[in-house]
Amino acid sequence: MTKVIIDGNEIDVPPEYTLLQACEAAGAEIPRFCFHERLSIAGNCRMCLIEVKGGPPKPVASCAQNVRDLRPGPNGEPPVMFTRTPMVKKAREGVMEFLLINHPLDCPICDQGGECDLQDQAMAYGVDKSRFQENKRAVEDKYLGALVKTSMNRCIQCTRCVRFATEVAGVPELGATGRGEDMEITTYLEQAMTSELQGNVVDLCPVGALTSKPYAFAARPWELGKTESVDVMDAVGSSIRIDTRGREVMRILPRLNEDVNEEWISDKTRHVVDGLRTQRLDQPYIRENGRLRPASWHEAFAAIAAKVKASSATRIGAIAGELSAAEDMYALKDLLAQLGSKNLDFRQDGQALDPAWGRASYLFNATIAGIEKADALLIVGADPRREAAVLNARIRKRWRAGNFPIGLIGERADLNYAHQYLGAGPDTLADLADGKHEFAELLKKAERPMLLLGAGSTARRDGAAIASLAAKAALSLGVVKDGWNGFSMLHNAASAVGALDLGFVPGQGGLKAAEMAIYGTLDVLFLLGADEIDVASGAFVVYIGTHGDRGAHRADVILPGAAYPEKSGIYVNTEGRVQMAGRASFPPGDAREDWAIIRALSDALGRRLPYDSLPQLRQAMFKAHPHLLRIDQITPGDAADVSRLASLGGQPDKAPFRAALEDFYLTNPIARASAVMADCSVLAEGHAALTAAE
Amino acid sequence: MAVRRLAEIQPADFAFTAENLTWANAQIAKYPAGRQASAVIPLLWRAQKQAGGWLPRKAIEHVAEILSMANIRVLEVATFYTMFNLAPVGRHHVQVCGTTPCMLRGAGEIIDHCHERIGEQFHVTADGNFSWVEVECLGACVNAPMAQINDDFYEDLTRENFTQLLDNLAAGKPVKVGPQIDRQFSAPVGGETTLTDGQASSANRQS
């Protein structure tokens, strides 16, 4: 720690702090445009000027100097800095005047208005009139893809976007061409950006140069209601803020959460918003003569009750979907138990994971923040860049810090960090487990190695054997040791860990999802937002969901549910972190929250569930699964589960691992209903075709 | 200075000749492994030479590929430095110095002549022989005014000798590089003005 005196207050700060950070620690507010905690330091906006005593006789850019580089006073006194002297104010005013010289006065028509760094800081350091007589600079707007709208006249060349794309997103596509007055931010020949994190450049831009294309001219920040919530587009569970106007969700922004998403979110998380408006189911439907007709809740429930009464308990089943909250699944499980059925499952993809193996067998035990502590990584059957874009940014962050060998087994993936491709299938994993591969040595030598197992790799016939083999490899490679459990399962679905925790899997003699979907096994099948499975004809399908997607097309009765911003629900992310999503809006039309539908349905079936409100339901759920009570925390799994999983054994197939996601942008019904996601998908496809051609 | 963009009409391909590739590899070898990007300016320069005085898009991409850099990183460099031409130039690309010493010594006349004979800046004459551009100081102020044509300096220009020079270049006749008047390098015009007796210099030589 180093002593420094800032504005007369002595304070102890770490020597690696920048002057800016030291000043912040001392409580002084330093204006800045180019400096960002998670990006490299550029030092080009000059807004953070301060005065350093004994330094050069001019203001110092506080973001670009370390505390350790300050000189002490003549008698060894601590270095002295000032942030509020007339010299500092004048210097900053000068910088601001230069920034405003070429900045258009279009705040009234600028989407950044009201949440603009330049606007805010101009209030403090701006001059009310211009001394600039010449023509303002004009810059052509650039095309950057479907998500980022540009208005380059407003750009102040802080290069945050360039640094973000290069450093965090790992796609060196943005750059600053030309120089001086002619400097322009652009992609190479204005190609669309290919990152799945590109939406974040909009948040980073301190002015209105990069704004959100889908959200253009949609709303002003001060007219939006803000609700803190959790994302369900993947199993990472990024912290988000849902902005609503009236009952309409206008946009989704990231929320700071160091343990999960830092301050990034993926494009799917951010721009799925328009999917919440289209294709919505807003009233119950009943299929008559092959066509769905609108119906009342009563009619719908009566139709279901008639079918349920006519069938035996063993011929009733339920499949939960990827976006289901824990409460919904708990209520549905309860209902099926009341009906006497053991046919319930959430593993639409044929996933082999089983809660009976223990919690550590299916959690991302290393934790997302723990990736930064790891010192070697083996990726098995996963493409983290697409399956969990934000988590992938964490892997990249760790890789950039150096000394982080990464091996990949499975389909070749376009990962944005250097990695060693080891092989395609379980054979290679078995070789590694036996220590027959040079990469095994690297893992063994590492202090905290990680094994990242993709959910796609165990979603196959021999999934159990593969999970067991991976656990065996984890044990033999030292991935699980005292104080460190690097055996990490990467799920794709937001509901997966919650469902496993709740035991939403077939009971003794119950049918699995794939068995329920085939012809003739069931009479009545409840789909709780399950759209990723093809149900054969025969069974009477009750679809509880939000969108007119695959599940609704197959349904005989549709019960309209609430999408994730429209209900409060508990989701457990891939680490096992229990998080509660907030309710930002209301379901459309006659749609209701899913748990309430199930509760009402239970009444109609004469098996009333013992809770009348969400708190009562939660109470019952917490009683059965106490760890769900610990919101925002992880209840770690027992490392012994991994050894148990390893001893399960089994003979894996030779078939290579396949990618879990076909299309990053179209993984769930909400995304499939979104025009923006469709645009992104087309762009990504075009890019893939281009790179394949090269 | 103005916004610089890649030329509209671009050749379909660019690749270093075997000789240039060997040279490029020698440049890359000057830097530590993993720092090959440091060689971007020499390589771009060589590419510009090979392509006839300008950088086609494919050349930028070729250099990026050789150096394992992102295309945009190379484009940043190519657009930053004005000595990289992004559009075709004449066989003889004339860079006339217009900075103060040359201006005071009559660069205006040279520039006027360029306007008359060649046209606008960066315009290539119909025969493909000439293009010209006004540049900042090239560091030959002693012999002002001056111009750089391709790789060589031509100094002490007047309207007459500059016209003659361009004529000779157009005709493919040999030309004299350096001062266009009777002086050696930047020695005084009309012979030495100090130490003219020869003794001091010979004494110097002896000691």
mmCIF file of N, CA, C and O in Angstrom, chain A residues 340-381:
data_model
loop_
_atom_site.group_PDB
_atom_site.id
_atom_site.type_symbol
_atom_site.label_atom_id
_atom_site.label_comp_id
_atom_site.label_asym_id
_atom_site.label_seq_id
_atom_site.Cartn_x
_atom_site.Cartn_y
_atom_site.Cartn_z
ATOM 1 N N GLY A 340 -50.734 -39.282 -9.607
ATOM 2 C CA GLY A 340 -50.169 -40.623 -9.473
ATOM 3 C C GLY A 340 -49.227 -41.003 -10.596
ATOM 4 O O GLY A 340 -48.897 -42.169 -10.787
ATOM 5 N N SER A 341 -48.768 -40.005 -11.353
ATOM 6 C CA SER A 341 -47.894 -40.324 -12.479
ATOM 7 C C SER A 341 -46.434 -40.082 -12.117
ATOM 8 O O SER A 341 -46.098 -39.183 -11.350
ATOM 9 N N LYS A 342 -45.586 -40.923 -12.664
ATOM 10 C CA LYS A 342 -44.148 -40.722 -12.458
ATOM 11 C C LYS A 342 -43.461 -40.297 -13.750
ATOM 12 O O LYS A 342 -42.238 -40.248 -13.834
ATOM 13 N N ASN A 343 -44.265 -40.038 -14.769
ATOM 14 C CA ASN A 343 -43.693 -39.675 -16.066
ATOM 15 C C ASN A 343 -43.446 -38.170 -16.134
ATOM 16 O O ASN A 343 -44.312 -37.423 -16.567
ATOM 17 N N LEU A 344 -42.326 -37.739 -15.669
ATOM 18 C CA LEU A 344 -42.016 -36.333 -15.847
ATOM 19 C C LEU A 344 -40.539 -36.185 -16.161
ATOM 20 O O LEU A 344 -39.718 -36.979 -15.702
ATOM 21 N N ASP A 345 -40.244 -35.214 -16.991
ATOM 22 C CA ASP A 345 -38.862 -35.053 -17.432
ATOM 23 C C ASP A 345 -38.698 -33.653 -17.995
ATOM 24 O O ASP A 345 -39.659 -33.030 -18.430
ATOM 25 N N PHE A 346 -37.487 -33.149 -17.940
ATOM 26 C CA PHE A 346 -37.212 -31.852 -18.576
ATOM 27 C C PHE A 346 -36.183 -32.038 -19.689
ATOM 28 O O PHE A 346 -35.853 -31.112 -20.386
ATOM 29 N N ARG A 347 -35.657 -33.276 -19.811
ATOM 30 C CA ARG A 347 -34.493 -33.480 -20.687
ATOM 31 C C ARG A 347 -34.962 -33.752 -22.101
ATOM 32 O O ARG A 347 -34.868 -34.873 -22.598
ATOM 33 N N GLN A 348 -35.452 -32.692 -22.747
ATOM 34 C CA GLN A 348 -35.992 -32.846 -24.099
ATOM 35 C C GLN A 348 -34.940 -33.335 -25.065
ATOM 36 O O GLN A 348 -35.232 -33.967 -26.067
ATOM 37 N N ASP A 349 -33.686 -32.988 -24.807
ATOM 38 C CA ASP A 349 -32.612 -33.330 -25.733
ATOM 39 C C ASP A 349 -32.049 -34.721 -25.465
ATOM 40 O O ASP A 349 -31.037 -35.096 -26.041
ATOM 41 N N GLY A 350 -32.685 -35.479 -24.579
ATOM 42 C CA GLY A 350 -32.170 -36.807 -24.290
ATOM 43 C C GLY A 350 -30.974 -36.793 -23.358
ATOM 44 O O GLY A 350 -30.166 -37.718 -23.324
ATOM 45 N N GLN A 351 -30.867 -35.719 -22.603
ATOM 46 C CA GLN A 351 -29.796 -35.572 -21.624
ATOM 47 C C GLN A 351 -29.790 -36.755 -20.649
ATOM 48 O O GLN A 351 -30.839 -37.239 -20.259
ATOM 49 N N ALA A 352 -28.601 -37.213 -20.289
ATOM 50 C CA ALA A 352 -28.511 -38.386 -19.414
ATOM 51 C C ALA A 352 -28.384 -38.018 -17.946
ATOM 52 O O ALA A 352 -28.573 -38.857 -17.073
ATOM 53 N N LEU A 353 -28.017 -36.773 -17.651
ATOM 54 C CA LEU A 353 -27.762 -36.376 -16.264
ATOM 55 C C LEU A 353 -28.931 -36.743 -15.363
ATOM 56 O O LEU A 353 -30.083 -36.640 -15.748
ATOM 57 N N ASP A 354 -28.586 -37.148 -14.174
ATOM 58 C CA ASP A 354 -29.601 -37.628 -13.252
ATOM 59 C C ASP A 354 -29.337 -37.026 -11.871
ATOM 60 O O ASP A 354 -28.213 -37.071 -11.394
ATOM 61 N N PRO A 355 -30.378 -36.474 -11.235
ATOM 62 C CA PRO A 355 -30.162 -35.898 -9.905
ATOM 63 C C PRO A 355 -29.664 -36.937 -8.906
ATOM 64 O O PRO A 355 -29.039 -36.590 -7.908
ATOM 65 N N ALA A 356 -29.929 -38.204 -9.205
ATOM 66 C CA ALA A 356 -29.512 -39.244 -8.268
ATOM 67 C C ALA A 356 -27.993 -39.307 -8.161
ATOM 68 O O ALA A 356 -27.456 -39.826 -7.181
ATOM 69 N N TRP A 357 -27.291 -38.799 -9.162
ATOM 70 C CA TRP A 357 -25.816 -38.847 -9.131
ATOM 71 C C TRP A 357 -25.234 -37.843 -8.156
ATOM 72 O O TRP A 357 -24.038 -37.837 -7.898
ATOM 73 N N GLY A 358 -26.053 -36.963 -7.660
ATOM 74 C CA GLY A 358 -25.545 -35.975 -6.713
ATOM 75 C C GLY A 358 -25.349 -34.641 -7.396
ATOM 76 O O GLY A 358 -25.166 -34.563 -8.611
ATOM 77 N N ARG A 359 -25.386 -33.586 -6.604
ATOM 78 C CA ARG A 359 -25.434 -32.239 -7.160
ATOM 79 C C ARG A 359 -24.127 -31.870 -7.873
ATOM 80 O O ARG A 359 -24.153 -31.187 -8.889
ATOM 81 N N ALA A 360 -23.000 -32.314 -7.334
ATOM 82 C CA ALA A 360 -21.721 -31.942 -7.943
ATOM 83 C C ALA A 360 -21.557 -32.561 -9.330
ATOM 84 O O ALA A 360 -20.724 -32.128 -10.113
ATOM 85 N N SER A 361 -22.375 -33.556 -9.654
ATOM 86 C CA SER A 361 -22.228 -34.202 -10.964
ATOM 87 C C SER A 361 -22.816 -33.347 -12.067
ATOM 88 O O SER A 361 -22.547 -33.575 -13.235
ATOM 89 N N TYR A 362 -23.647 -32.387 -11.736
ATOM 90 C CA TYR A 362 -24.262 -31.604 -12.808
ATOM 91 C C TYR A 362 -24.095 -30.102 -12.640
ATOM 92 O O TYR A 362 -24.719 -29.329 -13.332
ATOM 93 N N LEU A 363 -23.263 -29.667 -11.706
ATOM 94 C CA LEU A 363 -23.045 -28.224 -11.525
ATOM 95 C C LEU A 363 -21.753 -27.782 -12.213
ATOM 96 O O LEU A 363 -20.860 -28.589 -12.455
ATOM 97 N N PHE A 364 -21.679 -26.497 -12.469
ATOM 98 C CA PHE A 364 -20.436 -25.876 -12.924
ATOM 99 C C PHE A 364 -19.634 -25.575 -11.655
ATOM 100 O O PHE A 364 -19.593 -24.457 -11.169
ATOM 101 N N ASN A 365 -19.038 -26.642 -11.128
ATOM 102 C CA ASN A 365 -18.489 -26.565 -9.766
ATOM 103 C C ASN A 365 -17.398 -25.503 -9.601
ATOM 104 O O ASN A 365 -17.221 -24.953 -8.528
ATOM 105 N N ALA A 366 -16.669 -25.258 -10.686
ATOM 106 C CA ALA A 366 -15.561 -24.301 -10.571
ATOM 107 C C ALA A 366 -16.080 -22.887 -10.341
ATOM 108 O O ALA A 366 -15.339 -22.030 -9.884
ATOM 109 N N THR A 367 -17.333 -22.652 -10.643
ATOM 110 C CA THR A 367 -18.002 -21.343 -10.659
ATOM 111 C C THR A 367 -17.424 -20.438 -11.753
ATOM 112 O O THR A 367 -16.281 -20.621 -12.172
ATOM 113 N N ILE A 368 -18.241 -19.500 -12.168
ATOM 114 C CA ILE A 368 -17.825 -18.638 -13.283
ATOM 115 C C ILE A 368 -16.676 -17.737 -12.855
ATOM 116 O O ILE A 368 -15.688 -17.581 -13.571
ATOM 117 N N ALA A 369 -16.797 -17.166 -11.665
ATOM 118 C CA ALA A 369 -15.700 -16.331 -11.179
ATOM 119 C C ALA A 369 -14.456 -17.193 -10.942
ATOM 120 O O ALA A 369 -13.327 -16.715 -11.049
ATOM 121 N N GLY A 370 -14.679 -18.476 -10.640
ATOM 122 C CA GLY A 370 -13.565 -19.388 -10.378
ATOM 123 C C GLY A 370 -12.719 -19.655 -11.607
ATOM 124 O O GLY A 370 -11.569 -20.097 -11.490
ATOM 125 N N ILE A 371 -13.278 -19.381 -12.801
ATOM 126 C CA ILE A 371 -12.500 -19.575 -14.028
ATOM 127 C C ILE A 371 -11.220 -18.754 -13.951
ATOM 128 O O ILE A 371 -10.168 -19.177 -14.421
ATOM 129 N N GLU A 372 -11.326 -17.590 -13.321
ATOM 130 C CA GLU A 372 -10.156 -16.719 -13.264
ATOM 131 C C GLU A 372 -9.066 -17.282 -12.357
ATOM 132 O O GLU A 372 -7.925 -16.860 -12.422
ATOM 133 N N LYS A 373 -9.458 -18.223 -11.480
ATOM 134 C CA LYS A 373 -8.462 -18.831 -10.604
ATOM 135 C C LYS A 373 -7.850 -20.069 -11.242
ATOM 136 O O LYS A 373 -6.809 -20.546 -10.802
ATOM 137 N N ALA A 374 -8.536 -20.622 -12.248
ATOM 138 C CA ALA A 374 -8.069 -21.869 -12.850
ATOM 139 C C ALA A 374 -6.766 -21.628 -13.604
ATOM 140 O O ALA A 374 -6.448 -20.498 -13.980
ATOM 141 N N ASP A 375 -5.989 -22.690 -13.823
ATOM 142 C CA ASP A 375 -4.750 -22.501 -14.585
ATOM 143 C C ASP A 375 -4.582 -23.497 -15.716
ATOM 144 O O ASP A 375 -3.516 -23.602 -16.302
ATOM 145 N N ALA A 376 -5.635 -24.237 -16.032
ATOM 146 C CA ALA A 376 -5.647 -25.074 -17.234
ATOM 147 C C ALA A 376 -7.095 -25.459 -17.467
ATOM 148 O O ALA A 376 -7.878 -25.544 -16.525
ATOM 149 N N LEU A 377 -7.426 -25.654 -18.728
ATOM 150 C CA LEU A 377 -8.839 -25.923 -19.030
ATOM 151 C C LEU A 377 -8.944 -26.965 -20.126
ATOM 152 O O LEU A 377 -8.261 -26.899 -21.142
ATOM 153 N N LEU A 378 -9.808 -27.942 -19.872
ATOM 154 C CA LEU A 378 -10.130 -28.922 -20.902
ATOM 155 C C LEU A 378 -11.609 -28.786 -21.212
ATOM 156 O O LEU A 378 -12.444 -28.919 -20.323
ATOM 157 N N ILE A 379 -11.911 -28.464 -22.472
ATOM 158 C CA ILE A 379 -13.306 -28.317 -22.880
ATOM 159 C C ILE A 379 -13.725 -29.600 -23.583
ATOM 160 O O ILE A 379 -13.066 -30.042 -24.522
ATOM 161 N N VAL A 380 -14.787 -30.206 -23.101
ATOM 162 C CA VAL A 380 -15.248 -31.461 -23.682
ATOM 163 C C VAL A 380 -16.653 -31.285 -24.240
ATOM 164 O O VAL A 380 -17.590 -30.976 -23.505
ATOM 165 N N GLY A 381 -16.760 -31.448 -25.555
ATOM 166 C CA GLY A 381 -18.081 -31.445 -26.196
ATOM 167 C C GLY A 381 -18.873 -30.182 -25.960
ATOM 168 O O GLY A 381 -20.071 -30.250 -25.722
#
